[in-house]
Short mmCIF file of C-alpha atoms and ligand atoms in Angstrom, two decimals:
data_model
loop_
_atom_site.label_atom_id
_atom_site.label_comp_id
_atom_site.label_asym_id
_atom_site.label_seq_id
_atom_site.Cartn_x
_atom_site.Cartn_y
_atom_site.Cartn_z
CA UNK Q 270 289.75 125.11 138.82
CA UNK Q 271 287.37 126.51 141.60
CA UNK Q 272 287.07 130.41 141.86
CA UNK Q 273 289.24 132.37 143.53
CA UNK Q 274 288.46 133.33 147.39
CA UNK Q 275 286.49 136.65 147.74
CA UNK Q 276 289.21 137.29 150.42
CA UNK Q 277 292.60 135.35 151.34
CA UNK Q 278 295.40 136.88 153.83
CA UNK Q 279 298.40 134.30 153.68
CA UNK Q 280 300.49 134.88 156.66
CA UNK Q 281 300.18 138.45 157.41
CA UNK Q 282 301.19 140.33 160.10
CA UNK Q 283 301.34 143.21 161.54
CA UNK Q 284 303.54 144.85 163.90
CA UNK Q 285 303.61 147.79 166.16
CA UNK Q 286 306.72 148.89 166.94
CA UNK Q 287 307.36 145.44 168.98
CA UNK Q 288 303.51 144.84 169.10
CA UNK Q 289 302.21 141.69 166.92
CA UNK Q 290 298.54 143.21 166.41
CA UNK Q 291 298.21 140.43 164.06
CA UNK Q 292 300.80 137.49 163.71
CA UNK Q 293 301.11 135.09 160.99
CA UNK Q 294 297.23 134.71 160.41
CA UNK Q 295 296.23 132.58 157.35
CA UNK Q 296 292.42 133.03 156.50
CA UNK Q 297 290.55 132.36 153.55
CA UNK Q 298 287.01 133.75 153.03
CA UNK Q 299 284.33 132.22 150.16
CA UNK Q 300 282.13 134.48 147.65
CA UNK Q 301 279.24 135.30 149.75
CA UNK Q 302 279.96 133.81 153.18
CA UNK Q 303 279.56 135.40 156.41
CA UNK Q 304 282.59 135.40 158.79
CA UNK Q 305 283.03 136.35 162.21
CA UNK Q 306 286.41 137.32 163.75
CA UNK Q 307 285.67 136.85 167.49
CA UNK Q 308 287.83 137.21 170.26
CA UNK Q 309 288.41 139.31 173.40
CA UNK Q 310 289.91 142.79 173.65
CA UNK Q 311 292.99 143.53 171.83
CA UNK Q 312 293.11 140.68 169.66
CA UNK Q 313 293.59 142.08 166.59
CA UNK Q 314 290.43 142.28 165.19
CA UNK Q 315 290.17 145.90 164.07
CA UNK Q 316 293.39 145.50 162.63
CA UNK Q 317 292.58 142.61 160.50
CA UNK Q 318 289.64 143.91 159.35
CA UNK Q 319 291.33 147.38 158.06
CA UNK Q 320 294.15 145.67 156.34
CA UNK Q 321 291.07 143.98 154.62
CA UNK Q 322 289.75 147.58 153.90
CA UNK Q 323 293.23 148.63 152.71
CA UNK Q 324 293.14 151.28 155.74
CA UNK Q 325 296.28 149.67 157.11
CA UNK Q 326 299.20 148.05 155.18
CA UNK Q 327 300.65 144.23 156.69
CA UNK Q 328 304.08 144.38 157.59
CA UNK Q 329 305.03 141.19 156.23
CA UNK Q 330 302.66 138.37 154.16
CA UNK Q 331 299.49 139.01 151.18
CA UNK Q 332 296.41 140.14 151.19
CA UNK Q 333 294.55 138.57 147.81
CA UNK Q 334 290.91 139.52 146.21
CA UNK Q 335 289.66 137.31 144.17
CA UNK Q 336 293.17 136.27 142.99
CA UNK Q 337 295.11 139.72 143.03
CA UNK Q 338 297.80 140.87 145.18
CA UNK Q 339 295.84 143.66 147.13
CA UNK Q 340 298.80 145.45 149.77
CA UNK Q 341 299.29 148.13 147.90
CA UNK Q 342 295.96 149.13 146.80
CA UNK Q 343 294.33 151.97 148.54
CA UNK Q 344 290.64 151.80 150.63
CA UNK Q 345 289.29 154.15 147.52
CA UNK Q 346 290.64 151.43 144.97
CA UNK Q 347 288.91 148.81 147.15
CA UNK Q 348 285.01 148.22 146.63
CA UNK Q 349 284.62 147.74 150.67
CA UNK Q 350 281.53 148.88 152.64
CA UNK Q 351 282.65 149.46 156.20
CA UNK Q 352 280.33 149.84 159.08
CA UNK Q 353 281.46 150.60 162.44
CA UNK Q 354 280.95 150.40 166.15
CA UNK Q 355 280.39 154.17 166.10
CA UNK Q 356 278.23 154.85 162.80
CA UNK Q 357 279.96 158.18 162.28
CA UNK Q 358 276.73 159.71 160.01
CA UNK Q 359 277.80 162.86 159.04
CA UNK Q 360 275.27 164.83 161.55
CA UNK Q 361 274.03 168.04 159.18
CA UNK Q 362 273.19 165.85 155.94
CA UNK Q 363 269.97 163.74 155.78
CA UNK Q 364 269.68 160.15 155.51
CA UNK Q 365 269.45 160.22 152.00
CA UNK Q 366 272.80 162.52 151.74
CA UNK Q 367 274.66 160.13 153.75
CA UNK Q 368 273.98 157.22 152.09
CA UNK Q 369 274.25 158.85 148.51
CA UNK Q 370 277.79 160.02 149.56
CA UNK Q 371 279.85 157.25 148.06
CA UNK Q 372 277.78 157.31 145.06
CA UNK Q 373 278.46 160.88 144.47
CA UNK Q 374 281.91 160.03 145.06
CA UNK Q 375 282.11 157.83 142.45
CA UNK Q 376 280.04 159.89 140.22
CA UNK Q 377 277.17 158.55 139.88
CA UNK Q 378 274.66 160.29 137.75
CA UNK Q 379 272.11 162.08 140.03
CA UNK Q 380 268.61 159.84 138.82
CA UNK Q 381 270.33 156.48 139.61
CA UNK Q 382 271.29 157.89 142.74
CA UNK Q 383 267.72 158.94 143.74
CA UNK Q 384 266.78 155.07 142.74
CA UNK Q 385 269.79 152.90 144.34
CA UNK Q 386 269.55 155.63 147.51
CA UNK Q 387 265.64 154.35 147.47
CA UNK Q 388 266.19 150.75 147.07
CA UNK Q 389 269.11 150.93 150.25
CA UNK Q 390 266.52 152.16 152.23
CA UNK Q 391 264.30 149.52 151.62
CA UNK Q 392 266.58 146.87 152.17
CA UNK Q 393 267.50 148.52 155.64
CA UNK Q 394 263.21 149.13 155.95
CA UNK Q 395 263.71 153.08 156.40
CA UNK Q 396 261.98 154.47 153.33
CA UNK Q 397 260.27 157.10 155.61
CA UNK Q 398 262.97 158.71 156.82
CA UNK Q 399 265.39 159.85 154.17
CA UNK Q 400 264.86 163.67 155.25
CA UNK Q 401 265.60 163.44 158.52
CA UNK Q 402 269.12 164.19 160.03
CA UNK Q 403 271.06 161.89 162.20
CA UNK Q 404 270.06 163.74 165.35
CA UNK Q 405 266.13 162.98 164.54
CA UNK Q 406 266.67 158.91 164.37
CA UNK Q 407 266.89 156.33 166.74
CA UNK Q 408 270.94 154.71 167.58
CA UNK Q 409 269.37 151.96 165.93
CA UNK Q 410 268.22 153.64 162.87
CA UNK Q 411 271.18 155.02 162.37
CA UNK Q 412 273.11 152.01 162.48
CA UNK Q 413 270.70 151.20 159.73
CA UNK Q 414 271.20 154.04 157.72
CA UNK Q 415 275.11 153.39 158.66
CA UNK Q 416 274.64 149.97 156.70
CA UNK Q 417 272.30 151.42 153.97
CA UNK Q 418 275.49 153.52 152.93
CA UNK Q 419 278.02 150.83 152.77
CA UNK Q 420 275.88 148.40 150.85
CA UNK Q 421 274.85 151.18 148.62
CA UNK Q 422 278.16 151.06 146.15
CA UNK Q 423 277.47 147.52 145.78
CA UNK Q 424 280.52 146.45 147.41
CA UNK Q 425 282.43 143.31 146.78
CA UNK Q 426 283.00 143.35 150.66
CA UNK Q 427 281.09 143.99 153.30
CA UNK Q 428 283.42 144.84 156.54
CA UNK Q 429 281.70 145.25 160.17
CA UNK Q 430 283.80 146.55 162.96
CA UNK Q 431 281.44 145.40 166.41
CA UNK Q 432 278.57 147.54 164.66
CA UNK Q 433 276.05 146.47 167.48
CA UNK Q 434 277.73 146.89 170.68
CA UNK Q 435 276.95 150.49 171.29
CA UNK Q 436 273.08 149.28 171.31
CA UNK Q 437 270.77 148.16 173.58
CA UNK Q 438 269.88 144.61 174.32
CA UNK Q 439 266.75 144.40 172.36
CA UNK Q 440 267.83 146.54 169.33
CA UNK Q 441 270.66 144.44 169.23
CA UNK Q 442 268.99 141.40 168.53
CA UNK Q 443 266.33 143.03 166.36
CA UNK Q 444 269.39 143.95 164.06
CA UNK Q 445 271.55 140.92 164.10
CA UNK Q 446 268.10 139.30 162.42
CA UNK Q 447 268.26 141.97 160.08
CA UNK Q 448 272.02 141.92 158.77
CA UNK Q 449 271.73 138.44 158.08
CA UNK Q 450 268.79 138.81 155.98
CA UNK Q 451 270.23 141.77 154.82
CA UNK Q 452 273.73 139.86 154.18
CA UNK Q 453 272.21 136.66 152.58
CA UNK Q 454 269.56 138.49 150.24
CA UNK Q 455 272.25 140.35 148.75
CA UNK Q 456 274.78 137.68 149.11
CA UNK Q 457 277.94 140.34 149.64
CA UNK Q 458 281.14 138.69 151.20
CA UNK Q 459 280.63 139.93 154.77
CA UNK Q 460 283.44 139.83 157.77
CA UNK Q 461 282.26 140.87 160.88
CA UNK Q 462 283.62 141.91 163.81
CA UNK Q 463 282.67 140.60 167.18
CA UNK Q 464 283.48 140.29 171.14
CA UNK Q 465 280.38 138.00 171.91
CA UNK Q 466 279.97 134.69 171.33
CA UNK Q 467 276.51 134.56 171.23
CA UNK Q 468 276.29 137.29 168.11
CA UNK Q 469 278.83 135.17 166.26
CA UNK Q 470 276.91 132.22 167.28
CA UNK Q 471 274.07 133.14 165.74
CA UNK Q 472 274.97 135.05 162.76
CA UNK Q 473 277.77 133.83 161.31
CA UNK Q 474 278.17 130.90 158.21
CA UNK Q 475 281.91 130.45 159.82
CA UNK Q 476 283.30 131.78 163.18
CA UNK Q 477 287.04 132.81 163.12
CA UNK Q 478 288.76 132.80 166.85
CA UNK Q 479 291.33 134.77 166.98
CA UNK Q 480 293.83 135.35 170.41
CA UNK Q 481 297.20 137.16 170.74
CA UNK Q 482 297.13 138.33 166.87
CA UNK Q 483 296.34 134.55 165.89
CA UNK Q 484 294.12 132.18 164.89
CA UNK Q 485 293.04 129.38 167.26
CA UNK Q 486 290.08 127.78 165.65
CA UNK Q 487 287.52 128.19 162.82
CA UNK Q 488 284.53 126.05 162.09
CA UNK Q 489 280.85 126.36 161.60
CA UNK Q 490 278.97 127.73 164.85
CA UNK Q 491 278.47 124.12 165.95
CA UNK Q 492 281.64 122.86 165.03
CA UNK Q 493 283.56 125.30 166.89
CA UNK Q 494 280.74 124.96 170.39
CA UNK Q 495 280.44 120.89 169.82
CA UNK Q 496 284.35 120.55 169.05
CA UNK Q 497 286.40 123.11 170.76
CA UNK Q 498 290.40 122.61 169.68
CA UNK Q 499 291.36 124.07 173.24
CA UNK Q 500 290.66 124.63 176.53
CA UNK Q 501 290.86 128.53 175.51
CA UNK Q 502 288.30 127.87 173.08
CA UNK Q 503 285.80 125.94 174.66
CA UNK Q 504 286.29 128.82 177.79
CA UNK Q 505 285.35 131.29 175.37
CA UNK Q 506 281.95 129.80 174.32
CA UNK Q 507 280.62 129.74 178.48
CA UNK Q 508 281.15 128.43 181.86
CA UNK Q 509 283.50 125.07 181.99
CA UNK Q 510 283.33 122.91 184.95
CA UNK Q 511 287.29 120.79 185.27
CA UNK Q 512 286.73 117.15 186.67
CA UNK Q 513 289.54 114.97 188.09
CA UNK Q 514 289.30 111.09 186.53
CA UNK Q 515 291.62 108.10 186.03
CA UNK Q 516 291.85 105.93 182.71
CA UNK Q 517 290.23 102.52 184.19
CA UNK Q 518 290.26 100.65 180.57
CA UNK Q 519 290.58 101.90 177.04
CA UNK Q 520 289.77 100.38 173.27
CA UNK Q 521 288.57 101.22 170.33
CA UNK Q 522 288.32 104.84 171.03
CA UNK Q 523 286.62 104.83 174.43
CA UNK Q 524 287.67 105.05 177.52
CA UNK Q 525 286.48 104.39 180.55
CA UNK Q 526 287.51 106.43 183.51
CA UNK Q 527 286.62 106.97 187.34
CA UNK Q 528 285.25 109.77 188.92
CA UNK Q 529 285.08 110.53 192.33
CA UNK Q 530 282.17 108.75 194.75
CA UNK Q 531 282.21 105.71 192.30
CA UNK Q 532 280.94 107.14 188.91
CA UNK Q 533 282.51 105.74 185.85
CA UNK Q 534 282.12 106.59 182.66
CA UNK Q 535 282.50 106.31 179.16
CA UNK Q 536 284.52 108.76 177.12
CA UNK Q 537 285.91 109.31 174.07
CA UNK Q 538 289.97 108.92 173.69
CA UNK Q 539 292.49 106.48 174.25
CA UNK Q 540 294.79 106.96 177.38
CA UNK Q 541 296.34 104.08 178.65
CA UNK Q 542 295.13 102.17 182.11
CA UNK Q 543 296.46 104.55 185.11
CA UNK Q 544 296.51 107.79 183.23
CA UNK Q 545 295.13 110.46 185.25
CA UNK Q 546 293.07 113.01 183.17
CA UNK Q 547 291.82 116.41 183.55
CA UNK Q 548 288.13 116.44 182.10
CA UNK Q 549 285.75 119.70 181.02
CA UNK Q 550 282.53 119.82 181.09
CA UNK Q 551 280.21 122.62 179.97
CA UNK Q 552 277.81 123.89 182.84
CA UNK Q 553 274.96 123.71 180.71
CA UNK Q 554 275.62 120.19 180.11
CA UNK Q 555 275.74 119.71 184.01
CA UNK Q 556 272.08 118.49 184.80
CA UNK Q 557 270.74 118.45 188.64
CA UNK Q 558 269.17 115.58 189.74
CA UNK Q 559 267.46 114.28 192.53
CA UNK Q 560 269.22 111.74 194.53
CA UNK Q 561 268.03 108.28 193.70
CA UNK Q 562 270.93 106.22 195.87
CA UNK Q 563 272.77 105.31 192.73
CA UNK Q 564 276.82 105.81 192.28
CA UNK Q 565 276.37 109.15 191.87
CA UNK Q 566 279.09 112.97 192.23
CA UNK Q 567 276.44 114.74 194.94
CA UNK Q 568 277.05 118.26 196.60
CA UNK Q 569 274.34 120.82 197.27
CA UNK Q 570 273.52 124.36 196.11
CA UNK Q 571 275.83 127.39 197.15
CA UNK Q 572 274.61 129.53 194.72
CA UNK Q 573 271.61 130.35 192.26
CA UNK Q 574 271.48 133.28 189.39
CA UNK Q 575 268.15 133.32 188.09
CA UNK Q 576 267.93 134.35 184.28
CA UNK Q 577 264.47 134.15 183.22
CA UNK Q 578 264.57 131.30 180.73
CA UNK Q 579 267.89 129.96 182.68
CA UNK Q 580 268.80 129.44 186.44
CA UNK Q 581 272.94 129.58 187.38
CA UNK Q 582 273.75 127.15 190.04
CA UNK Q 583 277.10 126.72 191.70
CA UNK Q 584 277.30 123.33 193.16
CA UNK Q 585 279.79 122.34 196.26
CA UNK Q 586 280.74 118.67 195.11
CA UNK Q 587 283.88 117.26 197.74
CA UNK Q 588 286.04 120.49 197.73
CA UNK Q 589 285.40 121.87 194.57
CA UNK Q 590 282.78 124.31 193.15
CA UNK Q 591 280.68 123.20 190.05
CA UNK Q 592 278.42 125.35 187.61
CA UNK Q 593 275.55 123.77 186.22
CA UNK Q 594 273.36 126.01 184.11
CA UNK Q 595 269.53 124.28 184.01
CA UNK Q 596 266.16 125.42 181.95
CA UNK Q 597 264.12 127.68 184.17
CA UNK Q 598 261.20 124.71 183.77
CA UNK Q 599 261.47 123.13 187.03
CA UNK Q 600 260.69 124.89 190.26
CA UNK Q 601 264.05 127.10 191.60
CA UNK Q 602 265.99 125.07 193.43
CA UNK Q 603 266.74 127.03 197.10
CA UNK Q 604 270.32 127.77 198.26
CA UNK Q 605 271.29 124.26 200.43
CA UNK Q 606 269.17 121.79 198.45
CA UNK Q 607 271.42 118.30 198.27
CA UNK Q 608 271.30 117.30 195.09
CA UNK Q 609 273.05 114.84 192.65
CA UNK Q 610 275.26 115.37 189.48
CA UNK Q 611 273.98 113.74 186.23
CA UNK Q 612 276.48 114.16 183.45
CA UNK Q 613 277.61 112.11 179.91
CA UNK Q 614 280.42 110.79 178.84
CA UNK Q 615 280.30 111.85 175.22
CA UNK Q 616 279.93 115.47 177.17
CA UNK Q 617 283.16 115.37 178.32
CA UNK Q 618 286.63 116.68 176.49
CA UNK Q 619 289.53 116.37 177.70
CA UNK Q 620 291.55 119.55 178.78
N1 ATP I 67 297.96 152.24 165.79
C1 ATP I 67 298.41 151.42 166.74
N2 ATP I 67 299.58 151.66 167.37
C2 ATP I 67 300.03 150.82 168.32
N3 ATP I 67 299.41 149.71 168.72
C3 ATP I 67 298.26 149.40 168.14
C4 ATP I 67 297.68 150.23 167.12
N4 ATP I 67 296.51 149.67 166.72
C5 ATP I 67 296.36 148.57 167.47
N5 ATP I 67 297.40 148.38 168.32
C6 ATP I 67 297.59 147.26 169.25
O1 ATP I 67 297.41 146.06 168.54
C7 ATP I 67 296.66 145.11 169.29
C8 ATP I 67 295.41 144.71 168.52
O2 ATP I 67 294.53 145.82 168.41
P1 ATP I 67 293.12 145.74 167.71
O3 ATP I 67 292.55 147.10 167.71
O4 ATP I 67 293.27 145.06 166.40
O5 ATP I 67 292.32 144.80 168.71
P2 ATP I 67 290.78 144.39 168.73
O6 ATP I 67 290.74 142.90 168.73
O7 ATP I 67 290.04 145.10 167.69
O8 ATP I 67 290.32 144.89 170.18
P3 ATP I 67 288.91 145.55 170.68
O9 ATP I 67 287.96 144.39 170.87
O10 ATP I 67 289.27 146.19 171.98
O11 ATP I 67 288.46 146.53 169.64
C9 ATP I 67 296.39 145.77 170.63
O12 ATP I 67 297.36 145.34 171.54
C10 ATP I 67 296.53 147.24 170.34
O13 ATP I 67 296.93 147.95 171.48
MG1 MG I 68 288.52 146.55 167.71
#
């Protein structure tokens, strides 16, 4: 038999008053992996992640560590490290107070505190400032110091509640490096809370998207971008153009259906001759292209958003609006340029 899951919630809810914060969510998490919940606002996030902690009970299904019934077990029982959105340092102890706070807690002797306080600080690259107070850090170094003190106990868990989101751009980038290093040289269980796709993107072993109180996909970053389940999904991960097409001829698990101005195309799937199709396509996967006089969708620029390493076009194409998103390489194309639509089959899902 394999080991047990670090962490396994089998259809737990949770209800306020007629509120589902969380409904029926099934979700089993691997020794060591990274997760990310991600979703928008009001999800049910937070409230997964603090039944996790033990800080809130389900109202109806299991919460299981490593093979034991957890519900009833208190957030002191629990070996959790939280970090939040908010560090919370308490503001008239020193660095080295704060983090040595659960240690003293759980009685630590005072010289292995001094050493695993030291060794915290190093993992988080702050041994120079375990004197100073809160106040006399940086937001980022006390999100640091915030994560120094929950990986301090040596938790079995690792929680994250959107710990980067009060920071600035650059900082925030700087640390989502440095929590997966942090996460992976330690290998601690980690869930992590998120609202943006890119952080989850990037940081995350498996991402977790949750909507309404429920799950609506999980997969590897690629697998969930590459393979979105749903429209809702593959909206979440960026800009999604909708293109009309009719089934032309289908086998073998291609079909091949007509766009407007006399493109056809391969894609995947297997409607039958005549079906009419609603197809999405992901604006970066939209290319711009000039117009050689082939069977080509053409339209010509309404709109550009210039993004340094990325330009934002919006496209009129017969009465609709298209987004393409390009690399900045090429020259900026000016507002009115005619230009064609190149796009792929394989690109394509259907809605
Ligand atoms: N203590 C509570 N009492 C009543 N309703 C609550 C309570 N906590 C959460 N909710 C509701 O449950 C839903 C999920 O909330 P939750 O805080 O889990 O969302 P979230 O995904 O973390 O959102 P955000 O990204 O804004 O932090 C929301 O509709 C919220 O209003
Ligand atoms: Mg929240």
């Amino acid at each position: 038999m394999s080991a047990p899951a670090a962490v396994e919630m089998r259809r737990v809810s949770r209800h306020y008053g007629s509120v589902a914060a969380v409904d029926d969510l099934d979700l089993t998490i691997a020794e060591g992996e990274f997760v990310a919940l991600l979703g928008s606002s009001g999800c049910g996030k937070t409230t997964t992640l603090r039944m996790m902690a033990g800080l809130e009970q389900p109202s109806s299904g299991d919460i299981v560590v490593k093979g034991r019934r957890v519900n009833d077990v208190p957030v002191h029982a629990r070996n959790v490290g939280m970090v939040f959105q908010n560090h919370a340092l308490f503001p008239h102890r020193t660095a080295f107070e704060n983090i040595a706070f659960g240690l003293k807690y759980r009685k630590v002797p005072k010289p292995e505190i001094a050493r695993r306080v030291a060794r915290a600080l190093e993992v988080v690259r702050l041994p120079h400032v375990a004197d100073r107070l809160p106040s006399q850090l940086s937001g980022g170094q006390q999100q640091r110091i915030a994560v120094a003190r929950a990986i301090v106990i040596e938790p079995d868990l690792l929680l994250f509640d959107e710990p980067l989101s009060a920071l600035d751009a650059g900082l925030r980038d700087e640390l989502r490096v440095e929590l997966k290093r942090i996460q992976k040289s330690l290998g601690i269980t980690t869930v992590f809370v998120t609202h943006d796709q890119q952080e989850a993107l990037s940081m995350a072993d498996r991402i977790v998207v949750m909507h309404g109180g429920r799950k609506r996909q999980e997969g590897t970053p690629e697998d969930i971008y590459r393979a979105p389940n749903s429209e809702f999904v593959m909206r979440f991960f960026g800009r999604v153009n909708s293109l009309p097409g009719t089934v032309t001829s289908a086998g073998g698990g291609t079909m091949q259906v007509a766009l407007a101005e006399g493109v056809s195309l391969p894609v995947p799937g297997d409607a039958a001759p005549g079906t009419k199709l609603s197809l999405l396509l992901r604006a970066e996967r939209l290319r711009l292209v000039p117009d050689d006089g082939t069977p080509a969708l053409r339209g010509h620029v309404t709109g550009v958003d210039y993004l340094g390493m990325m330009v934002r076009y919006d496209v009129a194409c017969g009465g609709e609006t298209f987004q393409a998103i390009q690399p900045a390489e090429d020259a900026v194309l000016p507002i009115g340029t005619p230009v064609a639509l190149s796009l792929r089959g394989e690109d394509l899902v259907l809605s």
